[in-house]
Coordinates of C-alpha atoms and ligand atoms in Angstrom, one line a residue:
X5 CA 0.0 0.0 0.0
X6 CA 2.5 2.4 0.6
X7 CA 5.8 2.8 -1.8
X8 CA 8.1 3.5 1.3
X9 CA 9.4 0.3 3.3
X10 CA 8.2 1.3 6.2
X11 CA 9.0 -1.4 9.8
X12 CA 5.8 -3.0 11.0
X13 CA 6.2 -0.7 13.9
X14 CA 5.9 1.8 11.9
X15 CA 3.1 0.4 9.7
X16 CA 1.4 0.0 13.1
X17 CA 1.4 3.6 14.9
X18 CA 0.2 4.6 11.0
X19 CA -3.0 2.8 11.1
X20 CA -3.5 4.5 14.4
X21 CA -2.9 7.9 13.0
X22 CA -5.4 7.1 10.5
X23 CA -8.3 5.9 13.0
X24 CA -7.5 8.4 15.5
X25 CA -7.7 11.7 12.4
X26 CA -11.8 12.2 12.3
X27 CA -11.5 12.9 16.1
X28 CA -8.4 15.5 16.3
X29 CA -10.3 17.3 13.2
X30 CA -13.2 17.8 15.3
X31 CA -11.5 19.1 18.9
X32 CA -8.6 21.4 18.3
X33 CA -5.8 20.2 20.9
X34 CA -5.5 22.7 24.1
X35 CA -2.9 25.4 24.5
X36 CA -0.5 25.8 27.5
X37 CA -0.7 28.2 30.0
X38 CA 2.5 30.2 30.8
X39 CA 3.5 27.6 33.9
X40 CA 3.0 24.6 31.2
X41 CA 5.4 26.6 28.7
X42 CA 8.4 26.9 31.5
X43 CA 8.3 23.7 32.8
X44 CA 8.3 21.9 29.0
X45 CA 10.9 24.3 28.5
X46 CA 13.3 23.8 31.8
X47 CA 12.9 19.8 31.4
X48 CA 13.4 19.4 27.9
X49 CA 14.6 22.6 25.7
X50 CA 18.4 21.9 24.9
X51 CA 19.3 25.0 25.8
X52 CA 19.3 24.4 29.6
X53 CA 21.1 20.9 29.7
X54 CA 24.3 23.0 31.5
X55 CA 26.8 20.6 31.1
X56 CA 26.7 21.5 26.8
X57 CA 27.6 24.7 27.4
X58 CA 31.1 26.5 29.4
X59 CA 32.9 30.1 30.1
X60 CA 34.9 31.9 27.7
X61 CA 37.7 33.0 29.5
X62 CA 38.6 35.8 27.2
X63 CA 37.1 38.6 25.4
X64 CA 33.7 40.8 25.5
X65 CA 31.8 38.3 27.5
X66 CA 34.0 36.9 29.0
X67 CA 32.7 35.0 32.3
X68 CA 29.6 34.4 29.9
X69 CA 28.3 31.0 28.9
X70 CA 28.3 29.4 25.2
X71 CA 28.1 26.0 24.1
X72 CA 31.4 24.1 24.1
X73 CA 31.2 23.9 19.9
X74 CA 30.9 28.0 19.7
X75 CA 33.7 28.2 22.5
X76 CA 36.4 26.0 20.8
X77 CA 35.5 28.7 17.8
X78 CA 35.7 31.9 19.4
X79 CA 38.6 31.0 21.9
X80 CA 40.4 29.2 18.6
X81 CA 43.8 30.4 16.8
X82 CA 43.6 32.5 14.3
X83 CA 44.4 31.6 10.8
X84 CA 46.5 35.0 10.3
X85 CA 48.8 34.1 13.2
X86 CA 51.6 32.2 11.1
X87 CA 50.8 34.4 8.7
X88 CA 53.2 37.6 6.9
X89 CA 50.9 40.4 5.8
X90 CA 51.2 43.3 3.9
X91 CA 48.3 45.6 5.2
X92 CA 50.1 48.6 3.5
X93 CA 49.0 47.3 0.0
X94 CA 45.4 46.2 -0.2
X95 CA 44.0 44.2 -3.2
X96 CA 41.0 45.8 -2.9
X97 CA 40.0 49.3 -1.8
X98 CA 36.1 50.0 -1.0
X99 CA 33.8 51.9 0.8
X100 CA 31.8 49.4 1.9
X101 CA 32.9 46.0 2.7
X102 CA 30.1 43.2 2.7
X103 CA 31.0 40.0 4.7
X104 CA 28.3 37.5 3.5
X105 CA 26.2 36.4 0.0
X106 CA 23.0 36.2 1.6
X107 CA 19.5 37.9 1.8
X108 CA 21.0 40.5 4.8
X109 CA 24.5 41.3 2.3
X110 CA 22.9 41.6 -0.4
X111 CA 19.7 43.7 0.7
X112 CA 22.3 45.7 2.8
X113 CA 24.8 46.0 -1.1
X114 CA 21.9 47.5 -2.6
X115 CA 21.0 50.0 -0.2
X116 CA 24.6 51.2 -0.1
X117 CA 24.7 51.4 -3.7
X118 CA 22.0 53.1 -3.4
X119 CA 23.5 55.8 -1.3
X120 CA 26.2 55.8 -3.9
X121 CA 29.0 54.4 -2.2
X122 CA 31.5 51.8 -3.7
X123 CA 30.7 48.1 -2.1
X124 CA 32.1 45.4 -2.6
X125 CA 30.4 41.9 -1.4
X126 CA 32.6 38.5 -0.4
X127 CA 31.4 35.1 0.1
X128 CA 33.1 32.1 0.7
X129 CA 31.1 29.9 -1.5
X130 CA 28.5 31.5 -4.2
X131 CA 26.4 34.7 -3.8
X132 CA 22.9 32.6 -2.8
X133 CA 24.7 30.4 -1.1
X134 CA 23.0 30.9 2.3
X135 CA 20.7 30.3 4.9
X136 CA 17.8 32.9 3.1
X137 CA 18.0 30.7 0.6
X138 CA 16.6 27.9 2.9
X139 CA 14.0 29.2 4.4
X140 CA 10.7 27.9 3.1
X141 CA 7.3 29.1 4.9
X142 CA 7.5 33.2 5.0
X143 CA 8.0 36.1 5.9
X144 CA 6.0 38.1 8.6
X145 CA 4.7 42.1 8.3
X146 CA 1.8 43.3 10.0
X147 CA 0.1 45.0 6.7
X148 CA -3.9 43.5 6.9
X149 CA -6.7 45.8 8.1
X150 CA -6.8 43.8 11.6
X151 CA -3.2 43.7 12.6
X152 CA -0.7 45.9 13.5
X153 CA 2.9 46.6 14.3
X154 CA 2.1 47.3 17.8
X155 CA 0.1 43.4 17.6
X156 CA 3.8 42.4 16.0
X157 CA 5.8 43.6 17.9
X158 CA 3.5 42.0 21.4
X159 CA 3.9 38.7 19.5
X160 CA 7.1 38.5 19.1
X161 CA 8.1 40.0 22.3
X162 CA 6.6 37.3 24.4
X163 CA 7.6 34.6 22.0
X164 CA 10.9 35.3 22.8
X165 CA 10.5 35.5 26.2
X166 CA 10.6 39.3 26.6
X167 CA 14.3 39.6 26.3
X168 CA 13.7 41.2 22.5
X169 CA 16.3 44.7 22.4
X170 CA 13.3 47.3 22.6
X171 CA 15.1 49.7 20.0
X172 CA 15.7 46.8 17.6
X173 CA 12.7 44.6 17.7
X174 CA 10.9 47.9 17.2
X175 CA 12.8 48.5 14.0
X176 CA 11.8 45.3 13.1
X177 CA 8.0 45.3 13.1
X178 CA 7.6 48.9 12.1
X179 CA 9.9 48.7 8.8
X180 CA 8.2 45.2 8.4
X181 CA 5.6 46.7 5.6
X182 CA 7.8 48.6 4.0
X183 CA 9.8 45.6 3.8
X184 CA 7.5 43.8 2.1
X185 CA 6.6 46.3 -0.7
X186 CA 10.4 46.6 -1.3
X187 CA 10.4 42.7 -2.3
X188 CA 7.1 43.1 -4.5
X189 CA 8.5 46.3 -6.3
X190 CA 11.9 44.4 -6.7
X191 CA 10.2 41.2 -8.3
X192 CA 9.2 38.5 -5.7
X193 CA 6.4 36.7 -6.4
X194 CA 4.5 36.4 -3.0
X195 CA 1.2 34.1 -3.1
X196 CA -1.7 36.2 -3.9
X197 CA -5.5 36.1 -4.6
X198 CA -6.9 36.7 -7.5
X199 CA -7.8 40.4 -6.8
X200 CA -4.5 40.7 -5.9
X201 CA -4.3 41.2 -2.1
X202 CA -1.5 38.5 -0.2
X203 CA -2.9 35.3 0.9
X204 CA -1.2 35.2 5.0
X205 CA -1.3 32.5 7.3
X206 CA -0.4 32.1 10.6
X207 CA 3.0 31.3 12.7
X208 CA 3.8 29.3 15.5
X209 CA 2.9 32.4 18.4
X210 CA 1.3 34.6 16.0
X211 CA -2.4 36.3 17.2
X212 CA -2.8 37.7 13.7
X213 CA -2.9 36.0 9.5
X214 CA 0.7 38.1 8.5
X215 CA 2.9 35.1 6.9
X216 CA 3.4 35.8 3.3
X217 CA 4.7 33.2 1.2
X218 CA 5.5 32.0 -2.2
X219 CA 4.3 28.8 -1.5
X220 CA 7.0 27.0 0.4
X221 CA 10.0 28.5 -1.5
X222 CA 9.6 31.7 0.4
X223 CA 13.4 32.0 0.9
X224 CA 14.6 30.9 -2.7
X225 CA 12.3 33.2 -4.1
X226 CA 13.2 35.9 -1.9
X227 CA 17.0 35.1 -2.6
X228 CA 16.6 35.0 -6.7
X229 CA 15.2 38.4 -6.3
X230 CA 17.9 40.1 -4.6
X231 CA 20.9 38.4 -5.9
X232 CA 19.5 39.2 -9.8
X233 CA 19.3 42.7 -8.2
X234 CA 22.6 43.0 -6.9
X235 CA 24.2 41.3 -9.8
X236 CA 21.8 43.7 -12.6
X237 CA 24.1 46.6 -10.7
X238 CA 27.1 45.5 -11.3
X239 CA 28.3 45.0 -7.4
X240 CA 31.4 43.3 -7.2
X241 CA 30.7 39.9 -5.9
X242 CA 33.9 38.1 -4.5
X243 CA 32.8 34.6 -4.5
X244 CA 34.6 31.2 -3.0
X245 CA 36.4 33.9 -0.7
X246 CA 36.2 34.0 3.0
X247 CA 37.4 37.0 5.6
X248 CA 39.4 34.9 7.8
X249 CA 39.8 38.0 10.1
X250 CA 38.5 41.6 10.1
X251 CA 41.1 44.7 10.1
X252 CA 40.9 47.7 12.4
X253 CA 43.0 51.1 11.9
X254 CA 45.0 52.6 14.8
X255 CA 41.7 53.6 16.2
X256 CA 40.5 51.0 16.4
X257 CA 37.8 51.4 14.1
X258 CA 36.9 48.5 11.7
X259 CA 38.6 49.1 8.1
X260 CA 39.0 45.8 6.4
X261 CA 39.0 42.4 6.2
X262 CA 41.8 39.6 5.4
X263 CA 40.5 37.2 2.7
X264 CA 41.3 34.1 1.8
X265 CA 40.5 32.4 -1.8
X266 CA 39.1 28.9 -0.7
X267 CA 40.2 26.8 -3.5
X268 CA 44.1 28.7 -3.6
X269 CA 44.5 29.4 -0.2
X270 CA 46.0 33.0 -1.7
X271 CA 45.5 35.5 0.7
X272 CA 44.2 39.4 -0.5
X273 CA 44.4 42.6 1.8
X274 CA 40.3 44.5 1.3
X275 CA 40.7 47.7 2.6
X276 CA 37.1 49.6 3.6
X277 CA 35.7 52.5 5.1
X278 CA 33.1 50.4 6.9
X279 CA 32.5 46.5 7.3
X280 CA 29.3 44.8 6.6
X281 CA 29.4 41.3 9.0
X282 CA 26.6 39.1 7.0
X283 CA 27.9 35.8 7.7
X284 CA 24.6 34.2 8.9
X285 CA 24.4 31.2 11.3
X286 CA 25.5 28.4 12.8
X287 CA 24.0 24.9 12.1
X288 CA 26.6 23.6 10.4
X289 CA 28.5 23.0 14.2
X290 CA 25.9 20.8 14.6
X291 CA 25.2 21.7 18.4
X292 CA 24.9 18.8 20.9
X293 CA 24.8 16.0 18.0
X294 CA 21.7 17.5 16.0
X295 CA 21.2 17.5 12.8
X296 CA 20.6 21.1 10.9
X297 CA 18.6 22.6 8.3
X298 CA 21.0 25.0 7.8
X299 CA 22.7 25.5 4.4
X300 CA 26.6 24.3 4.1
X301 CA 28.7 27.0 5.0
X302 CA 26.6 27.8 8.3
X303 CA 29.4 27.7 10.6
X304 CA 29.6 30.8 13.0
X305 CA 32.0 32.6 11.1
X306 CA 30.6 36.3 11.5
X307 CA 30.6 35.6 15.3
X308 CA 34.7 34.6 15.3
X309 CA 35.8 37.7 13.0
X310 CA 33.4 40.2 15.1
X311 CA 34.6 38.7 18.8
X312 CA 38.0 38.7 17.9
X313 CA 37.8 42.0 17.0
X314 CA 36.3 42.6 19.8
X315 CA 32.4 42.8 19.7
X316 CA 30.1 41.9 22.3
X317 CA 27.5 38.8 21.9
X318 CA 24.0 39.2 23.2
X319 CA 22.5 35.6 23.5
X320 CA 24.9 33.5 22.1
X321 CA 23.9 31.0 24.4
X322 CA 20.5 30.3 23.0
X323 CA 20.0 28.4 19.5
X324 CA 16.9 27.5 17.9
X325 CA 15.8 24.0 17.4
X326 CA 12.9 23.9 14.4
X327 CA 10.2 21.3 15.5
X328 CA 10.2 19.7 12.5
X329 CA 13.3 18.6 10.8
X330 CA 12.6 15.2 8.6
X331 CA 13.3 12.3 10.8
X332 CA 13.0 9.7 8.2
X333 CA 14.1 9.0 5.5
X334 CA 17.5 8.7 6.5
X335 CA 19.0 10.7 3.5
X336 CA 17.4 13.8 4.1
X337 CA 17.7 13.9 7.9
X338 CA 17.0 16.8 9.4
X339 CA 16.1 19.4 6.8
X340 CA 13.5 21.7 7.2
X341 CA 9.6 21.0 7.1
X342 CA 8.3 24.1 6.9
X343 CA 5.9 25.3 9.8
X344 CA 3.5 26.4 7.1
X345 CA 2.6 22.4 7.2
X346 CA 1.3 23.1 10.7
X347 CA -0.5 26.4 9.6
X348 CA -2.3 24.1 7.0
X349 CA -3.4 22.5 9.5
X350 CA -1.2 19.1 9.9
X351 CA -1.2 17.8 13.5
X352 CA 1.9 16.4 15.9
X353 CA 0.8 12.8 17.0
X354 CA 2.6 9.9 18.8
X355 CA 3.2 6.6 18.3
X356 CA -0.6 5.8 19.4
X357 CA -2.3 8.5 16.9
X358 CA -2.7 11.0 20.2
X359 CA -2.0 14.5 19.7
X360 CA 0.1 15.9 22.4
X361 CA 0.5 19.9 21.8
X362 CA -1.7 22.8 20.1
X363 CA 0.7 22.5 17.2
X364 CA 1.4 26.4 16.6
X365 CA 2.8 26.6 20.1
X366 CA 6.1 28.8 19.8
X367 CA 8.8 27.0 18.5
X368 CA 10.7 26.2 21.5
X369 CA 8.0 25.2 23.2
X370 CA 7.0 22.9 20.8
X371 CA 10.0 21.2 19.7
X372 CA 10.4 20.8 23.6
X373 CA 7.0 19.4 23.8
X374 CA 8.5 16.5 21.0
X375 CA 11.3 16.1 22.8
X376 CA 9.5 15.0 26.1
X377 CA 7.2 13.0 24.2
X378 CA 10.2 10.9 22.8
X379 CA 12.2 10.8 25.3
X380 CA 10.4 11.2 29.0
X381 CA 7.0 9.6 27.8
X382 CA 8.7 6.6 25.2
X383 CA 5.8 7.7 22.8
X384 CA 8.1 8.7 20.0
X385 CA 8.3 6.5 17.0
X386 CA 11.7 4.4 15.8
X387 CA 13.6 5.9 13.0
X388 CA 16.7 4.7 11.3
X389 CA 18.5 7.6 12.8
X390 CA 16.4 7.9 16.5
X391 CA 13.1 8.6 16.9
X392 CA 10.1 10.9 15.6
X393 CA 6.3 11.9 15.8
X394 CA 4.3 11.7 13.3
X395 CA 3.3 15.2 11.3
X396 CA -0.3 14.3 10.5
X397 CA -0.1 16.0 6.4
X398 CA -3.0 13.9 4.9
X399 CA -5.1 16.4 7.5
X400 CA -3.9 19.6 5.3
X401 CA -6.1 18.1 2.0
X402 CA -9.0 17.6 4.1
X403 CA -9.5 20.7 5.7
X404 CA -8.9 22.9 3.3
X405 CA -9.8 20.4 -0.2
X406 CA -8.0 18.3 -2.1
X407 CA -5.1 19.9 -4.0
X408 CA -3.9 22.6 -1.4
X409 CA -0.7 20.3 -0.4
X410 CA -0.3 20.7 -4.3
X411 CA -0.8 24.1 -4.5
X412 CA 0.4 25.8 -0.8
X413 CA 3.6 23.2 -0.3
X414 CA 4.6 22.1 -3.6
X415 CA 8.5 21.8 -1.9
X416 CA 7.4 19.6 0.7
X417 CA 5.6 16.8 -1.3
X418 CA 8.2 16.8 -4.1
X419 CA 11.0 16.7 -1.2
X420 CA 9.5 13.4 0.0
X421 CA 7.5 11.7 -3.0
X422 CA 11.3 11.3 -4.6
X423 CA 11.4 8.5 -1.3
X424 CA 8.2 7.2 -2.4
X425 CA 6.4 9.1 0.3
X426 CA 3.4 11.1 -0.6
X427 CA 2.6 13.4 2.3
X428 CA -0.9 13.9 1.1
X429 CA -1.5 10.0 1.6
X430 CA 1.0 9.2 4.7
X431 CA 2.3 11.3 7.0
X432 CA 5.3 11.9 7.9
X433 CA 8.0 11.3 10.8
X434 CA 9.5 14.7 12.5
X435 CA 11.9 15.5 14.9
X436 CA 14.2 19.1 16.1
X437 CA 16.4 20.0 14.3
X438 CA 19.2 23.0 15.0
X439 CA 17.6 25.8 12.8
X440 CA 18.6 29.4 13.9
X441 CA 20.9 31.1 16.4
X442 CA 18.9 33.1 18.4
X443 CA 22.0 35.1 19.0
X444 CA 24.9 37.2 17.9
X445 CA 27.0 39.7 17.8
X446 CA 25.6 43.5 20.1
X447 CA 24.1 45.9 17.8
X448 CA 22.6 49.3 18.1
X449 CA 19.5 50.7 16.0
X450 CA 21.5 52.1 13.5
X451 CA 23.2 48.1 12.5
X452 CA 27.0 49.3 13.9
X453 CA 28.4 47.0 16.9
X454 CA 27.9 48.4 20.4
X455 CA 31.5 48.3 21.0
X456 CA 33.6 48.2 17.3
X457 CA 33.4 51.6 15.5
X458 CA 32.6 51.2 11.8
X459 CA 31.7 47.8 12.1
X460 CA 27.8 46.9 11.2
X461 CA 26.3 43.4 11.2
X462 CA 23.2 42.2 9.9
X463 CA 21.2 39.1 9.6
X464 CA 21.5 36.0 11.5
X465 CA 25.0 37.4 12.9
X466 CA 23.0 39.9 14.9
X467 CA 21.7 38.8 18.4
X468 CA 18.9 40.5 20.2
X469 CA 16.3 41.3 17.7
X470 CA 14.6 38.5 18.8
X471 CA 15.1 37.7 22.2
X472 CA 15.7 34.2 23.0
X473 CA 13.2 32.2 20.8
X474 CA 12.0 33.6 16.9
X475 CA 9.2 33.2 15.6
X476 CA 8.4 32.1 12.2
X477 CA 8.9 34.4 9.7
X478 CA 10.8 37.3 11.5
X479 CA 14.3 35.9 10.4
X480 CA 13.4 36.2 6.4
X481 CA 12.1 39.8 7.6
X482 CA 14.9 40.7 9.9
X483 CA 17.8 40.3 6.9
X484 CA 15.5 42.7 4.8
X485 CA 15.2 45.3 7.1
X486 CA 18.4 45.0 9.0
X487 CA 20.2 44.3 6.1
X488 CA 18.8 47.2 4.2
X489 CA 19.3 49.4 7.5
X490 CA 22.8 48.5 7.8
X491 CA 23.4 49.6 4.2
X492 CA 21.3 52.9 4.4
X493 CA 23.7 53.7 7.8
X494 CA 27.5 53.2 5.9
X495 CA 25.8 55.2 3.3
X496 CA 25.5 57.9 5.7
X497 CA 28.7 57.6 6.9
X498 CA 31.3 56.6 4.3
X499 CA 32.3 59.5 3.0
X500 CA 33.6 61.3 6.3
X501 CA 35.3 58.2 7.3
X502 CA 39.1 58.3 7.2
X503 CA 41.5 55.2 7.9
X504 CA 44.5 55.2 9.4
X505 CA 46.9 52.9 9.5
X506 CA 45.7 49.3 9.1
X507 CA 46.1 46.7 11.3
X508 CA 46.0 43.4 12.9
X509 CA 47.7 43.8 16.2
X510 CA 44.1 43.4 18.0
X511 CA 44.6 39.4 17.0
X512 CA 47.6 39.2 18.5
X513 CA 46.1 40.9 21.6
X514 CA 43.3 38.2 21.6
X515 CA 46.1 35.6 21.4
X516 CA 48.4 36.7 24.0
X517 CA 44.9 36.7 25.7
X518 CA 44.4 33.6 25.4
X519 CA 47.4 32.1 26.6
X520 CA 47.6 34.3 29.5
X521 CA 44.2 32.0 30.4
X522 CA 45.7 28.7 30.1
X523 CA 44.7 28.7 26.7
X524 CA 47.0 27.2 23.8
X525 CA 44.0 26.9 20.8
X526 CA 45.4 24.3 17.8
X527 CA 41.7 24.8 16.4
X528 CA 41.8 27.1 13.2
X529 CA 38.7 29.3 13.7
X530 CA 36.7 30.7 11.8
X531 CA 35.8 27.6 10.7
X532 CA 34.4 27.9 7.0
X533 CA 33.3 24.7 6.3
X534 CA 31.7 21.9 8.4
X535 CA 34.1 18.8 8.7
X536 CA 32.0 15.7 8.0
X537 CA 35.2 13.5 7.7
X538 CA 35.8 10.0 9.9
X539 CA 37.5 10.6 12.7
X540 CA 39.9 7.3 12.5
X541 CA 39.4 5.2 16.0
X542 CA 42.1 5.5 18.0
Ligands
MEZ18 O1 11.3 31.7 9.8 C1 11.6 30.5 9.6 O2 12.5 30.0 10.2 C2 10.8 29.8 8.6 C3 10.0 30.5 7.7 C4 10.9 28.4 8.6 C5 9.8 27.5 8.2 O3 9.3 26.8 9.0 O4 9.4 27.6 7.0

């Protein structure tokens, strides 16, 4: 009956799904009070199992607690150490220097060009080639007749736990609109009804309809827009290129960055007025053993270069694990099912068919809520890689008539029919998976570190936007309008900036840092690329 070669076990919890679907379509399950929330949270949320995380002993926040993977990073040796560098000759010489080839570089590229300053952007693999890219259900403004950015910004606020920066989270919800009208005028091709008003949906911890997609390649879309904007100008795109540390003058303002072609190893001197840091996440480190949705070259790198050069981190010690990364089938473990599944109207079940959580809980509650239910309760389903609930998709089809899985979530049923599972037929087996980093480096409303002159961050790299949980849709939104912010405050700045002398002398600081705490790092940092290699037994 079904292509996929399913165990018996399996076979068995689906037949229950199947029996137990009439009833969960008629009784909505129950949401949590506040006291529910904490205590899923405390017992089960990865982010408060203490012995994954340490102190850095050097550094901004220092005495502050990260997990042991970003610590190795940002306490590791630099690459530039054994190097011989000649700062007094750049390679390149810019205005603005843009770290980063994805949706926050390249909305922040624009904007500068805009202002008519002369950017260049690096990336280490292709511009595109990024977590925007990614990101699948949509992007979140407050633009219908019964919502608000006031309703916004209350949303997101207590989704992530009050600890949102006022000034930015403000920023964030007000220039949300506007942000959305940028993207139509530039090209993107939201979902729309036939009079031509956006279809929205609801989030996970949304009180209003304000998700706009296009369909479930919200990101892609969003990505193919900018990047054939940024390319249509003619901005230099550096491409397979990393900064491998940034550069700061005599002041100690950010002027540069030290790049490194990834395929030569040649190293190349950019020399810049102001610094961009769009690096985007961190999945790739694969936090306490999950598996990630991220995209390859997720690996913390804006976080490195900025602390090193000594930027504070606001939150670094709390990630974001998406309910539903694919559990089964083994080959595409972990990636993203969009939350738009749930706002269709899928359900979370266990093994026995029972629904176990309102399914648009905030995220963290509701991966926690999955996590207990696997692990505390034993009602979590055998995978080949672990475990899983099921994501009840046939229910999507039913509610809203047959061809919306077709139509709404075209990525997810192609992603799994090429297994031989049909998601509007079978549903499907789910399980966390390390999504987002909740934090970054310190940033004030106008994009520029709190504590590094001249150097701006934007996207995922930025911590405090969000507080210490995101909701759905606000990270697509936050590179637009921080990315476009950050390129609209270098353009108001660039021309009275003046370097002085270039340097690098604030690594060796770090370093001698470093070993004055017991420290002697081997680990090259940033990291670039995830390392998937064998370790050989010893
Ligand atoms: O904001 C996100 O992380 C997002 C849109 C993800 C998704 O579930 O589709």
């Amino acid at each position: 009956m079904y292509d996929y070669n399913y165990t018996n076990e399996q076979l068995e919890s689906i037949k229950k799904v199947e029996e137990s679907r009439q009833e969960r379509l008629s009784s909505l399950f129950a949401r949590m009070s506040a006291e529910e929330k904490q205590t899923v949270l405390k017992e089960n949320h990865p982010d408060y199992i203490e012995s994954a995380y340490e102190e850095l002993k050097v550094g901004q926040n220092k005495g502050g607690k990260v997990l042991h993977e970003l610590a190795d990073l940002l306490q590791g040796k630099s690459r530039v150490l054994d190097m011989d560098i000649d700062l007094t000759k750049p390679d390149y010489d810019v205005d603005v220097l843009v770290i980063g080839g994805g949706g926050a570089g390249s909305s922040c590229a624009i904007e500068a060009d805009n202002a008519g300053a002369k950017v260049m952007m690096v990336t280490k693999l292709r511009i595109g080639d990024a977590n925007t890219m990614m990101a699948e259900g949509g992007i979140q403004a407050a633009d219908k007749p019964n919502d608000s950015p006031a309703t916004h910004y209350l949303d997101a606020f207590g989704g992530g736990h009050f600890a949102a920066k006022h000034e930015l989270l403000y920023k964030l919800v007000t220039e949300a609109p506007d942000a959305i009208r940028w993207l139509n005028d530039l090209g993107v091709m939201f979902d729309k009804d036939a009079d031509g008003t956006m279809i929205t949906t609801h989030g996970g911890g949304t009180s209003r309809k304000r998700m706009h997609a296009c369909k479930d390649y919200s990101g892609a879309e969003i990505m193919r827009t900018l990047r054939d904007e940024v390319l249509n100008r003619g901005i230099p795109v550096v491409d397979f290129t990393s900064a491998i540390e940034i550069i700061k003058d005599t002041e100690g303002k950010a002027c540069g960055a030290v790049l490194m072609n990834m395929e030569t190893k040649d190293i190349y001197v950019a020399k810049a007025k102001t610094v961009v840091i769009a690096t985007g996440g961190a999945g790739r480190l694969h936090y306490q053993g999950f598996p990630t949705s991220n995209h390859y070259g997720a690996t913390a790198d804006g976080l490195v270069l900025g602390y090193r050069a000594g930027a504070k981190l606001l939150y670094a010690d709390t990630l974001q694990y998406h309910p539903t990364g694919v559990a089964e089938p083994t080959q595409i473990f972990g990636a993203l099912v969009t939350e738009k599944v749930r706002s269709l109207g899928a359900q979370l079940v266990n093994k026995d068919g029972k629904a176990f959580v309102y399914s648009l809980e905030t995220r963290d509650v509701t991966a926690s809520s999955i996590i207990r239910e696997c692990k505390k309760r034993d009602n979590g389903i055998k995978t080949t890689d672990g475990e899983g609930v099921w994501l009840d998709t046939p229910m999507i089809d039913i509610i809203h008539g047959e061809g919306t899985i077709e139509k709404r979530i075209p990525a997810m049923l192609r992603m799994f029919i090429k297994y031989g599972i049909d998601i509007r037929k079978e549903p499907i087996l789910v399980y966390p998976t390390l999504h987002y980093q909740n934090g970054g480096l310190d940033i004030s409303a106008d994009g520029m570190s709190t504590t590094v002159p001249n150097l701006f961050v934007a996207g995922e790299a930025v911590g405090g936007i969000h507080g210490r949980n995101r909701l759905m849709g606000n990270s697509l939104l936050d590179i637009i309008v921080f990315g476009r912010n950050a390129g609209k405050s270098v353009g108001k700045i660039y021309k009275d900036v003046v370097v002085k002398e270039m340097t690098l002398d604030h690594v060796k600081e770090f370093d001698a840092e470093l070993k004055k705490a017991g420290l002697n790092p081997t680990k090259l940092s940033p990291q670039l690329l995830p390392n998937y290699t064998k370790q050989p037994a010893i």
